[in-house]
Coordinates of C-alpha atoms and ligand atoms in Angstrom, one line a residue:
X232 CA -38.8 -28.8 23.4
X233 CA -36.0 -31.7 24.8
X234 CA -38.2 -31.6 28.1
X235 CA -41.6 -32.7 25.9
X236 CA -39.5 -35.0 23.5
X237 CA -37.9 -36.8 26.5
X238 CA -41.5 -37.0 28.2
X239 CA -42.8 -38.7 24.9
X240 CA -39.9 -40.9 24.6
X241 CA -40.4 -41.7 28.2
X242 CA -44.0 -42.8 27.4
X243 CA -43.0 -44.9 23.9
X244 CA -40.5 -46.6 25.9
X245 CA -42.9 -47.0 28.7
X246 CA -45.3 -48.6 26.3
X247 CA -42.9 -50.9 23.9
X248 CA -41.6 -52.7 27.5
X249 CA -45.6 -53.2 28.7
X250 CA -46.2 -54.8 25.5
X251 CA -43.0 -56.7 25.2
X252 CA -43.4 -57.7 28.8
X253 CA -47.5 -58.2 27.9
X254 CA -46.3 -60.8 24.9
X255 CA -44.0 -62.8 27.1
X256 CA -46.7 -63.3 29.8
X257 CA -49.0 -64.6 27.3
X258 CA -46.2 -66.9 25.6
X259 CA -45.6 -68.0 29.1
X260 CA -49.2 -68.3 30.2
X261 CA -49.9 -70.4 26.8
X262 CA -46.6 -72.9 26.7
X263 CA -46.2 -72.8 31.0
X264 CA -42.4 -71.7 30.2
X265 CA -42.4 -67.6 31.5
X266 CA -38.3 -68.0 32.1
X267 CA -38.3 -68.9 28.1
X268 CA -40.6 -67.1 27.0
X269 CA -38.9 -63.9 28.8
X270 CA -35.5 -64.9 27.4
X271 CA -37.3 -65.3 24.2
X272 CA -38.9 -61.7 24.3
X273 CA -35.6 -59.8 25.1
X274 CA -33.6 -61.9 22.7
X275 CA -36.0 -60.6 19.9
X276 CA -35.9 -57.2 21.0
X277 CA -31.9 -57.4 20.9
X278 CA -31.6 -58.8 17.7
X279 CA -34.5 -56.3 16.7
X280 CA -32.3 -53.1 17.8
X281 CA -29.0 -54.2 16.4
X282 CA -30.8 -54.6 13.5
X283 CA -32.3 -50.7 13.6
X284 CA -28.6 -50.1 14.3
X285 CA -27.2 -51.7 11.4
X286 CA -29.8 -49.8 9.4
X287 CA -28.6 -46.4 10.8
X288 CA -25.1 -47.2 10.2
X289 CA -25.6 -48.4 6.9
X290 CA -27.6 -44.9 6.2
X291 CA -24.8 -43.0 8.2
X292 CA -22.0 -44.7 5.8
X293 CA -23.6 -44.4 2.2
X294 CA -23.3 -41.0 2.9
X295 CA -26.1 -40.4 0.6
X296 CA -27.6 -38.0 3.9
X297 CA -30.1 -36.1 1.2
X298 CA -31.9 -39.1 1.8
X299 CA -34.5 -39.8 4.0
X300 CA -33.3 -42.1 7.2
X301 CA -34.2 -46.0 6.9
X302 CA -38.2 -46.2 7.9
X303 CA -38.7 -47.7 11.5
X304 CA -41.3 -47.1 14.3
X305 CA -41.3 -46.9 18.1
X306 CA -38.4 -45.3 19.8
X307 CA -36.4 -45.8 16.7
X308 CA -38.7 -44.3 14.3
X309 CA -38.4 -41.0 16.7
X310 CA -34.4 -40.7 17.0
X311 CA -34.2 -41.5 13.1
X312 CA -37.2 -39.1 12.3
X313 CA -34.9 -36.5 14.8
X314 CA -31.9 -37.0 12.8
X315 CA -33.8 -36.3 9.5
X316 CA -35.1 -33.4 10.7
X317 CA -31.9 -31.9 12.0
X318 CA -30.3 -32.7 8.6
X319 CA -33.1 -31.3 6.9
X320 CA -31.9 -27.8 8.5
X321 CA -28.4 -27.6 8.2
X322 CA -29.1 -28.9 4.8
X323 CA -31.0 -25.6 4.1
X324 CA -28.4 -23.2 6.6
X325 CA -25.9 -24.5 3.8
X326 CA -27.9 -24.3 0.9
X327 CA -28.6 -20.7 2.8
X328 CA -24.6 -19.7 3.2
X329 CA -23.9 -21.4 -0.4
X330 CA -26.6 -19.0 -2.3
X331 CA -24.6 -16.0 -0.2
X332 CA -21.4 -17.5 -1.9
X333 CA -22.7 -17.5 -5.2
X334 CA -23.8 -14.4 -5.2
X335 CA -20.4 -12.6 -3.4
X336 CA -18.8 -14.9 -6.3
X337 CA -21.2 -13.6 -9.4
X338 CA -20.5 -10.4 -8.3
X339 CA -16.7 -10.3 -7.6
X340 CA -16.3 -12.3 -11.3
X341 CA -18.4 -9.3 -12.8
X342 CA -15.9 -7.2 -11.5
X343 CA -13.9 -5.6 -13.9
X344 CA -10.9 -4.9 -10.9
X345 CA -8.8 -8.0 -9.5
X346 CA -9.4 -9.5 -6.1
X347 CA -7.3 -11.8 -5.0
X348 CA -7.2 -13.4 -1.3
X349 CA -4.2 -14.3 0.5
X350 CA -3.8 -16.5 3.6
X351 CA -1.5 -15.1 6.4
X352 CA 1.6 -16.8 4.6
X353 CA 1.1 -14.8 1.6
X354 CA -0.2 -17.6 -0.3
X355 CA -2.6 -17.2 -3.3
X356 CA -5.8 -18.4 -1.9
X357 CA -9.0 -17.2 -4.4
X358 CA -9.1 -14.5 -6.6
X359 CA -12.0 -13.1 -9.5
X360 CA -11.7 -13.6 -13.4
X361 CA -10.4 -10.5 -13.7
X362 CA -6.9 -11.5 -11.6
X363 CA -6.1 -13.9 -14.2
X364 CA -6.4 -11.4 -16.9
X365 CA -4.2 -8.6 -15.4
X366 CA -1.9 -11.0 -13.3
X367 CA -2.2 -13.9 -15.1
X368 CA -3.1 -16.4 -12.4
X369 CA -4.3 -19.7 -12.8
X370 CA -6.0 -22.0 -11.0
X371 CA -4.5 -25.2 -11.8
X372 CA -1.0 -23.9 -11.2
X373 CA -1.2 -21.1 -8.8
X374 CA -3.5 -21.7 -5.8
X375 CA -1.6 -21.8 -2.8
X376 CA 1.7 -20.2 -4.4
X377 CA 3.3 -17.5 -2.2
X378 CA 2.5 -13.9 -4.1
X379 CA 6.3 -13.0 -4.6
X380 CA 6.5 -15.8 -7.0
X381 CA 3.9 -14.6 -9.6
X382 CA 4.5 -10.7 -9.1
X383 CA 8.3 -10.6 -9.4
X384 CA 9.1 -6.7 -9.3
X385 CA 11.5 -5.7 -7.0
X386 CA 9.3 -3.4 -5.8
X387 CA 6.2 -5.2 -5.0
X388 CA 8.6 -7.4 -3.1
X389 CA 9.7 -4.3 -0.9
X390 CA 6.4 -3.0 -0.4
X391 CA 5.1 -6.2 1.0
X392 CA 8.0 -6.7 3.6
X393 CA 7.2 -3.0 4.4
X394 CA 4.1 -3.8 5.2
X395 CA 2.9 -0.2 5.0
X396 CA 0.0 -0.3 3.4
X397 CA -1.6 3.3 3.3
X398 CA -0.3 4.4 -0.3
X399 CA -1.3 1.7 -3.0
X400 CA 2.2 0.6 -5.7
X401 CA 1.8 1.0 -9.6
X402 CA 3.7 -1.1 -11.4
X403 CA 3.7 -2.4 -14.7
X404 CA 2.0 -6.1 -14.7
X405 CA 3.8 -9.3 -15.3
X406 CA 2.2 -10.2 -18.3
X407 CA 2.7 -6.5 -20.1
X408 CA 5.0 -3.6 -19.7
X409 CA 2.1 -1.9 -21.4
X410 CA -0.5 -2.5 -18.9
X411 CA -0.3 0.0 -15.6
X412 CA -1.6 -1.8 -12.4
X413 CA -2.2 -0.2 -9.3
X414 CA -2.4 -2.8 -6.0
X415 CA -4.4 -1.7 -2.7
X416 CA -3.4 -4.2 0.2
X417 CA -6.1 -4.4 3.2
X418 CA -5.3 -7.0 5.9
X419 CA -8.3 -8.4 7.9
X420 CA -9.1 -11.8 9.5
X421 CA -6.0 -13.6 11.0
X422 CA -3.3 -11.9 9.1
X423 CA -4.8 -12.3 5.3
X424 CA -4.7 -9.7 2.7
X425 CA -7.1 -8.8 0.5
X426 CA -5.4 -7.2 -2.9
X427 CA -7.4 -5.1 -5.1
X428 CA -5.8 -4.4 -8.3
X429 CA -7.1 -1.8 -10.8
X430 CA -5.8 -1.4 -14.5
X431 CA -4.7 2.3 -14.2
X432 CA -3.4 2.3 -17.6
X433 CA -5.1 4.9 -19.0
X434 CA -4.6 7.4 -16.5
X435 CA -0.9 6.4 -16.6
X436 CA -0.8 7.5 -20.0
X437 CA -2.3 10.9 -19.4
X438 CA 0.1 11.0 -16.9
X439 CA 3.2 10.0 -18.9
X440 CA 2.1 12.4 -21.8
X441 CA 1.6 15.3 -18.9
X442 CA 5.4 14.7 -18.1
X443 CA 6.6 14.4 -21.8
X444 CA 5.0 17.5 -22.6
X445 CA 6.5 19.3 -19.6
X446 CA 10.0 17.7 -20.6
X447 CA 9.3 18.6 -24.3
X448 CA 8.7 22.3 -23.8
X449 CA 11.3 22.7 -21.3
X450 CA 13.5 20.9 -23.9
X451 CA 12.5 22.8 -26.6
X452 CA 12.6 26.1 -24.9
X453 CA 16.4 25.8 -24.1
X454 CA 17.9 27.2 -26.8
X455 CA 16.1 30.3 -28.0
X456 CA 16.4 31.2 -24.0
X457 CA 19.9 30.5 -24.7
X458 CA 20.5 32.3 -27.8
X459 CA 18.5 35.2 -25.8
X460 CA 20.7 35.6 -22.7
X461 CA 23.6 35.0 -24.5
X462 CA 23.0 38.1 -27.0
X463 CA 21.8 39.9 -23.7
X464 CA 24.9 39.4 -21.9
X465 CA 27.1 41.1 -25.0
X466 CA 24.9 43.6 -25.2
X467 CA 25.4 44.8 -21.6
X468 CA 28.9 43.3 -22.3
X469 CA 29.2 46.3 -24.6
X470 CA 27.5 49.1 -23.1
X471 CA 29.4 51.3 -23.6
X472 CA 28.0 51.0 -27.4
X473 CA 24.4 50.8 -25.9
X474 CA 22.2 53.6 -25.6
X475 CA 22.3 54.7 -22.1
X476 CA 18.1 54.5 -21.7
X477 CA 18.4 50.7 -22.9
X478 CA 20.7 49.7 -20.5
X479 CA 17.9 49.2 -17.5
X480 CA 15.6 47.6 -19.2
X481 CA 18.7 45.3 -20.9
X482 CA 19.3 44.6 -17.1
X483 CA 15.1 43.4 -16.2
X484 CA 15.3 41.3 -19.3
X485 CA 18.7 39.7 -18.7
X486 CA 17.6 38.7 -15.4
X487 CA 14.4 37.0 -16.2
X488 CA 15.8 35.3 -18.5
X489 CA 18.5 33.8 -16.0
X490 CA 14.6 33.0 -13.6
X491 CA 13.5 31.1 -17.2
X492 CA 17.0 29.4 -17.0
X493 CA 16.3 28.4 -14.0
X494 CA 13.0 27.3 -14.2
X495 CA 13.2 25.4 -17.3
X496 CA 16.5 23.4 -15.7
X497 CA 14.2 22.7 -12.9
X498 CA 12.0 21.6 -14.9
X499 CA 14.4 19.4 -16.5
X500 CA 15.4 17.9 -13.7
X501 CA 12.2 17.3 -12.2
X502 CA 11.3 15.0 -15.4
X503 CA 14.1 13.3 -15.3
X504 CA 13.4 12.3 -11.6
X505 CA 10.3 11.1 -12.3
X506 CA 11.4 8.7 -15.3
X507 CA 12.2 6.3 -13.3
X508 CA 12.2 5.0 -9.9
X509 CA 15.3 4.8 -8.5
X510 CA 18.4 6.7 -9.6
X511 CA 20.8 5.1 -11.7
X512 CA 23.6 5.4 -9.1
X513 CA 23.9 3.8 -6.1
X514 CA 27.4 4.3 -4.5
X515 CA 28.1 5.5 -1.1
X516 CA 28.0 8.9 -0.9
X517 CA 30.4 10.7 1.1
X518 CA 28.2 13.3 2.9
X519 CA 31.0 15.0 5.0
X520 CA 32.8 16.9 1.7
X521 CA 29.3 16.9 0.2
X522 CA 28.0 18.6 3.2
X523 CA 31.3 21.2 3.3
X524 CA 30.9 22.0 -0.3
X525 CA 27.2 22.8 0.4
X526 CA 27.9 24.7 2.7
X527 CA 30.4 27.2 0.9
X528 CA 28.4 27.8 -1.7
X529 CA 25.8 28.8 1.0
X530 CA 28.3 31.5 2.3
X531 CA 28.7 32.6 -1.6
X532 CA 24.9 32.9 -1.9
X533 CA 25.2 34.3 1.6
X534 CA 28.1 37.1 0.8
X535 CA 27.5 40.3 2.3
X536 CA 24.2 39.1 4.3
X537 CA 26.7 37.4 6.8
X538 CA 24.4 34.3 7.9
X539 CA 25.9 32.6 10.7
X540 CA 26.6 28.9 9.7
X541 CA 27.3 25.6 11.6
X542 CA 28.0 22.3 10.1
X543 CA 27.7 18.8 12.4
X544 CA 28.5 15.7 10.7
X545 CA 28.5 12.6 12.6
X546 CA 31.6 11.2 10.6
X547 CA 31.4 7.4 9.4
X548 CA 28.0 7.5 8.2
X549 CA 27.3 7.4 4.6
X550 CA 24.0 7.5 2.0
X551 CA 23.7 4.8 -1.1
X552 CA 22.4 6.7 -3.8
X553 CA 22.9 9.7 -6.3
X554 CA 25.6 12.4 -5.3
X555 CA 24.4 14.5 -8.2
X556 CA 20.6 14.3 -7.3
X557 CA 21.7 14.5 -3.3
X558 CA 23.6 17.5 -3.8
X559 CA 21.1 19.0 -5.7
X560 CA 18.5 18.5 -2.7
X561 CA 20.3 19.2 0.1
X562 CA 21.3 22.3 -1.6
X563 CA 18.2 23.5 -2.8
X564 CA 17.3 23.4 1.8
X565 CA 20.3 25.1 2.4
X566 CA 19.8 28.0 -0.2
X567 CA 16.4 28.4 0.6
X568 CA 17.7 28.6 4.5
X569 CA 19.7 31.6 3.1
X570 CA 16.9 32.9 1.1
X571 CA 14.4 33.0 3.9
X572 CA 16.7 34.4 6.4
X573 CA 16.8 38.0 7.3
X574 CA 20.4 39.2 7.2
X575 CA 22.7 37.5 10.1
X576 CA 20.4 35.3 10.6
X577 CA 21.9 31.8 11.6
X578 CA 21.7 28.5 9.9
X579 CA 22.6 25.2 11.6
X580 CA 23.1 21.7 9.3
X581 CA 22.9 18.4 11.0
X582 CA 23.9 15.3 9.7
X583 CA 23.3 12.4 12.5
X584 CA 22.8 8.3 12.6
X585 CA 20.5 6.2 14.6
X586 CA 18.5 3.2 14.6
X587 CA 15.5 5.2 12.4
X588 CA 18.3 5.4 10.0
X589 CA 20.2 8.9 8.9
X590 CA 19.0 12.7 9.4
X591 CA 20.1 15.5 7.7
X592 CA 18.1 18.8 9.5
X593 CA 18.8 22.2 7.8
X594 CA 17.5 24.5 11.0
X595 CA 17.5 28.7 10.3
X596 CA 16.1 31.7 12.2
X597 CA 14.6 32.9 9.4
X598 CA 10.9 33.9 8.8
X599 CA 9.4 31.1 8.8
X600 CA 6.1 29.3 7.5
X601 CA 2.1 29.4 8.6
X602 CA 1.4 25.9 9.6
X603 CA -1.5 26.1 7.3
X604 CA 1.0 26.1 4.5
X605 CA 2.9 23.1 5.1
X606 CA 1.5 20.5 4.3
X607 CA 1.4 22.3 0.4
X608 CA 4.9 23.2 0.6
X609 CA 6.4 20.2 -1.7
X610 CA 4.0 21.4 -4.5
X611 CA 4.7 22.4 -7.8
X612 CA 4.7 26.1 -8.3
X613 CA 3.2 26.4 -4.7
X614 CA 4.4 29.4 -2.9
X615 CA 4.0 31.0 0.8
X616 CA 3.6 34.1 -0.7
X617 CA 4.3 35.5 -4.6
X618 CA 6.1 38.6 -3.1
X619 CA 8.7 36.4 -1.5
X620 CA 9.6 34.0 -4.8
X621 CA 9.8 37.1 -7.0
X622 CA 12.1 39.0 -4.4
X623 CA 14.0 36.0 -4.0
X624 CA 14.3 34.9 -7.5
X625 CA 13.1 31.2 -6.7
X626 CA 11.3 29.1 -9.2
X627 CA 8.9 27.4 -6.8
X628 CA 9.9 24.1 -7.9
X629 CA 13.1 23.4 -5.2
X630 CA 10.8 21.6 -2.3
X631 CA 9.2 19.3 -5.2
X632 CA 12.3 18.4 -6.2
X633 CA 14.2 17.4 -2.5
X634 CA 10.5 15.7 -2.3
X635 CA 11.1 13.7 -5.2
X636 CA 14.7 12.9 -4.6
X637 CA 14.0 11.5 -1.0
X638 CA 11.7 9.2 -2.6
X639 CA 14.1 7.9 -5.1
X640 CA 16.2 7.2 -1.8
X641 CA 13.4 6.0 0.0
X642 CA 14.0 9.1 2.3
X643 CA 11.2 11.4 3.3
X644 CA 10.9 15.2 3.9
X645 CA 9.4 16.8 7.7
X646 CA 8.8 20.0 8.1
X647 CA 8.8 22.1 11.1
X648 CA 8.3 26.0 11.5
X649 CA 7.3 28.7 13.5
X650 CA 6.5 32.2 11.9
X651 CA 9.2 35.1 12.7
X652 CA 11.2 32.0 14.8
X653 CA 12.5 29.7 12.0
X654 CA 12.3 26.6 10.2
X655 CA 13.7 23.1 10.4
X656 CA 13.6 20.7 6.8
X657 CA 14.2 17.2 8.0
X658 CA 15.4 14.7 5.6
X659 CA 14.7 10.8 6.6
X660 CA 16.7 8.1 5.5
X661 CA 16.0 4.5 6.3
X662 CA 19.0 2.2 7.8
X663 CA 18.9 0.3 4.6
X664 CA 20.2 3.3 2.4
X665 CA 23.4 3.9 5.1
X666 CA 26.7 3.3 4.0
X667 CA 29.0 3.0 6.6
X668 CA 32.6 4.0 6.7
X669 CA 34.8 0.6 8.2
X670 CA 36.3 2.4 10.7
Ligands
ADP111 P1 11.2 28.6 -4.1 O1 12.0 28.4 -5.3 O2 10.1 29.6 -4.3 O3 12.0 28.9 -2.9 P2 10.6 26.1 -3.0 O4 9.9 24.9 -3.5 O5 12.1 25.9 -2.7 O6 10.4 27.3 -4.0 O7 9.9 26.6 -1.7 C1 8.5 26.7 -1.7 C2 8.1 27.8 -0.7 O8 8.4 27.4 0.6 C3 8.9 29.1 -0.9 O9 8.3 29.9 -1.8 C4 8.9 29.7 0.5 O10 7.8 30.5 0.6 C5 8.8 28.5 1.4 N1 10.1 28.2 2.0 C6 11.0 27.3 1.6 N2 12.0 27.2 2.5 C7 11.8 28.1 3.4 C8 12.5 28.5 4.6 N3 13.7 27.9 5.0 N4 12.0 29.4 5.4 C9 10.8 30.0 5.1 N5 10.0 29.7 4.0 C10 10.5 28.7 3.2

């Protein structure tokens, strides 16, 4: 194509000097002057181009380039009928990528969720209808504001510097504590984010009523349980004055109602952790007496099945947090370390710093778990084996409670085990919830 456009231009050009030169012979054969009448010629054809020139430029700087290019012929008429053309097709590639844009817009604005783009800086760069209706955002004020200044929660602010991105964060949104929103982060290009946010309100609700009905009946449920064991425990207080084929089944029924105790103040507790986010405390924690104290009730629990125990606490290094809900936690490994543990058996805590942060392993020899269950284990209710819970008197609800604990402390739960060797439950604590001791 260039090839058989230069040839043409070649030929035009060709042609326009034989009849420029033609002209000037005969002006020169007519008056006698060639000299002038050669002068004459190119001074015409100069004054000619800078004249096409002035007519391009004029075109160029109107800016009006919808417009066809300023008429001309010859060698002229070709570049400006070239420059048309080519103007002509990126004028249709855009038109092209625009109707794409319209459409990727029409469709993101009929979305019901919010999108919202952000640049590698965090800034708000676009984002659909439906982001100014859960988040509020407008376009006048907030294009190009960093993200952190609209969405103010603490924890939104967290989860962004984390920059872990695999579970999405509810939170309430900033314009209602009654609406539930639930933010997915993907990064792509050159460090942007795109953030989808869904109004999970609904299913918030169901959820919230799931836990206030658990709470309720556990509540609820208290007293008669109370009012039961208590009469039960006079009743084999006295049995002397009890007839003699009662007192067995006094015995069964006094003890499942200490396993409905249980369960119900397990219960308890697990609502409470899940009201809120973080616990209410946040003071050091000092994890060497809470550790020892552990630890003896452990050889309590233990008595006459003489585990082994070892304690090794790296002292100085502290947790920020709950002691209550610690204590409950790191209990609820230890006992089940003694619950799972044939007679003898040994049991090694660990309490260690590094730069991950803190680690508190609770190792035994006990029997020890398929792999297949673990992943489950941190379940509600969910159970290795019914035999084992009901021998053991457990409620099935300790793991789900440590699990929901080392969230509140931003801590997580690993679990390693082989069957018939032992197990080791690994708590995780991030530097940031250390406490140290000044030394
Ligand atoms: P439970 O009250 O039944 O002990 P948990 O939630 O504390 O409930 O534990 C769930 C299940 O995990 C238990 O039923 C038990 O089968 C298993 N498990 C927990 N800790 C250990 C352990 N140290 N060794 C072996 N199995 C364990």
């Amino acid at each position: 194509m260039d090839e058989w456009m230069n040839r043409d231009w070649r030929g035009t050009l060709l042609r326009q000097a034989a009849a420029l030169l033609g002209a000037c012979l005969l002006v020169g054969l007519v008056t006698g002057e060639y000299g002038w009448a050669l002068a004459l010629g190119l001074g015409l054809q100069v004054a000619w181009t800078t004249r096409q020139l002035l007519r391009l430029r004029t075109w160029l700087q109107t800016q009006r380039l919808d417009e066809p290019p300023p008429e001309s012929h010859g060698l002229w008429g070709d570049v400006l009928d070239n420059l048309y053309h080519l103007q002509r097709r990126h004028q249709r590639a855009r038109d092209r990528l625009q109707a794409v844009i319209d459409r990727v817009q029409e469709s993101t604005t009929a979305l019901k969720d919010a999108v919202v783009l952000l640049d590698s800086d965090g800034n708000l760069e676009w984002w659909n209808p439906a982001a100014e209706t859960l988040l509020g955002l407008k376009t006048s004020h907030d294009s190009g504001q960093p993200v952190g200044n609209l969405i103010r929660h603490p924890r939104f602010k967290e989860y962004v510097e984390q920059a872990n991105y695999r579970e999405p964060l509810d939170l309430p949104s900033p314009l209602s504590d009654r609406l539930r929103l639930q933010f997915h982060f993907t990064r792509y290009g050159n460090g942007e984010h795109l953030m989808l946010v869904r109004d999970v309100t609904r299913l918030h609700q169901l959820e919230q009523m799931r836990k206030d009905f658990v709470a309720n009946v556990s509540h609820e449920l208290r007293t008669p349980l109370t009012v039961i064991a208590g009469y039960l425990e006079t009743l084999i207080d006295n049995a002397e004055d009890v007839n003699p084929r009662w007192r067995r089944p006094l015995q069964q029924m006094q003890q499942q109602a200490g396993r409905m105790q249980n369960l119900l103040n397990d219960l308890l507790l697990l609502a409470k952790l899940e009201a809120t986010d973080y616990p209410s405390d946040n003071q050091p924690v000092h994890m060497e007496p809470l550790l020892r104290s552990i630890k003896a009730d452990a050889l309590a629990l233990s008595a006459q099945r003489a585990h082994r125990f070892t304690l090794d606490v790296e002292p100085g290094i502290d947790l920020k947090g709950s002691e209550a809900e610690l204590r409950s936690a790191f209990s609820n490994l230890v006992f089940n370390a003694v619950k799972y543990t044939p007679d003898q058996g040994e049991i090694r805590i660990r309490w260690w710093g590094d730069e991950q942060g803190a680690h508190l392993a609770v190792q035994d020899s006990g029997i020890g778990i398929e792999a297949r269950h673990l992943p489950r284990l941190t379940e509600r209710f969910y159970r290795v084996d019914s035999s084992r819970a009901s021998a053991t008197g457990g409620t099935g609800l300790g793991l789900a409670i440590v699990k929901h604990v080392l969230l509140r402390h931003r801590g997580r739960l690993d679990i390693s085990s082989v069957p018939n060797h032992g197990s080791t439950f690994t708590c995780h604590f991030p530097p940031a919830q250390i406490a140290r001791q000044a030394s």
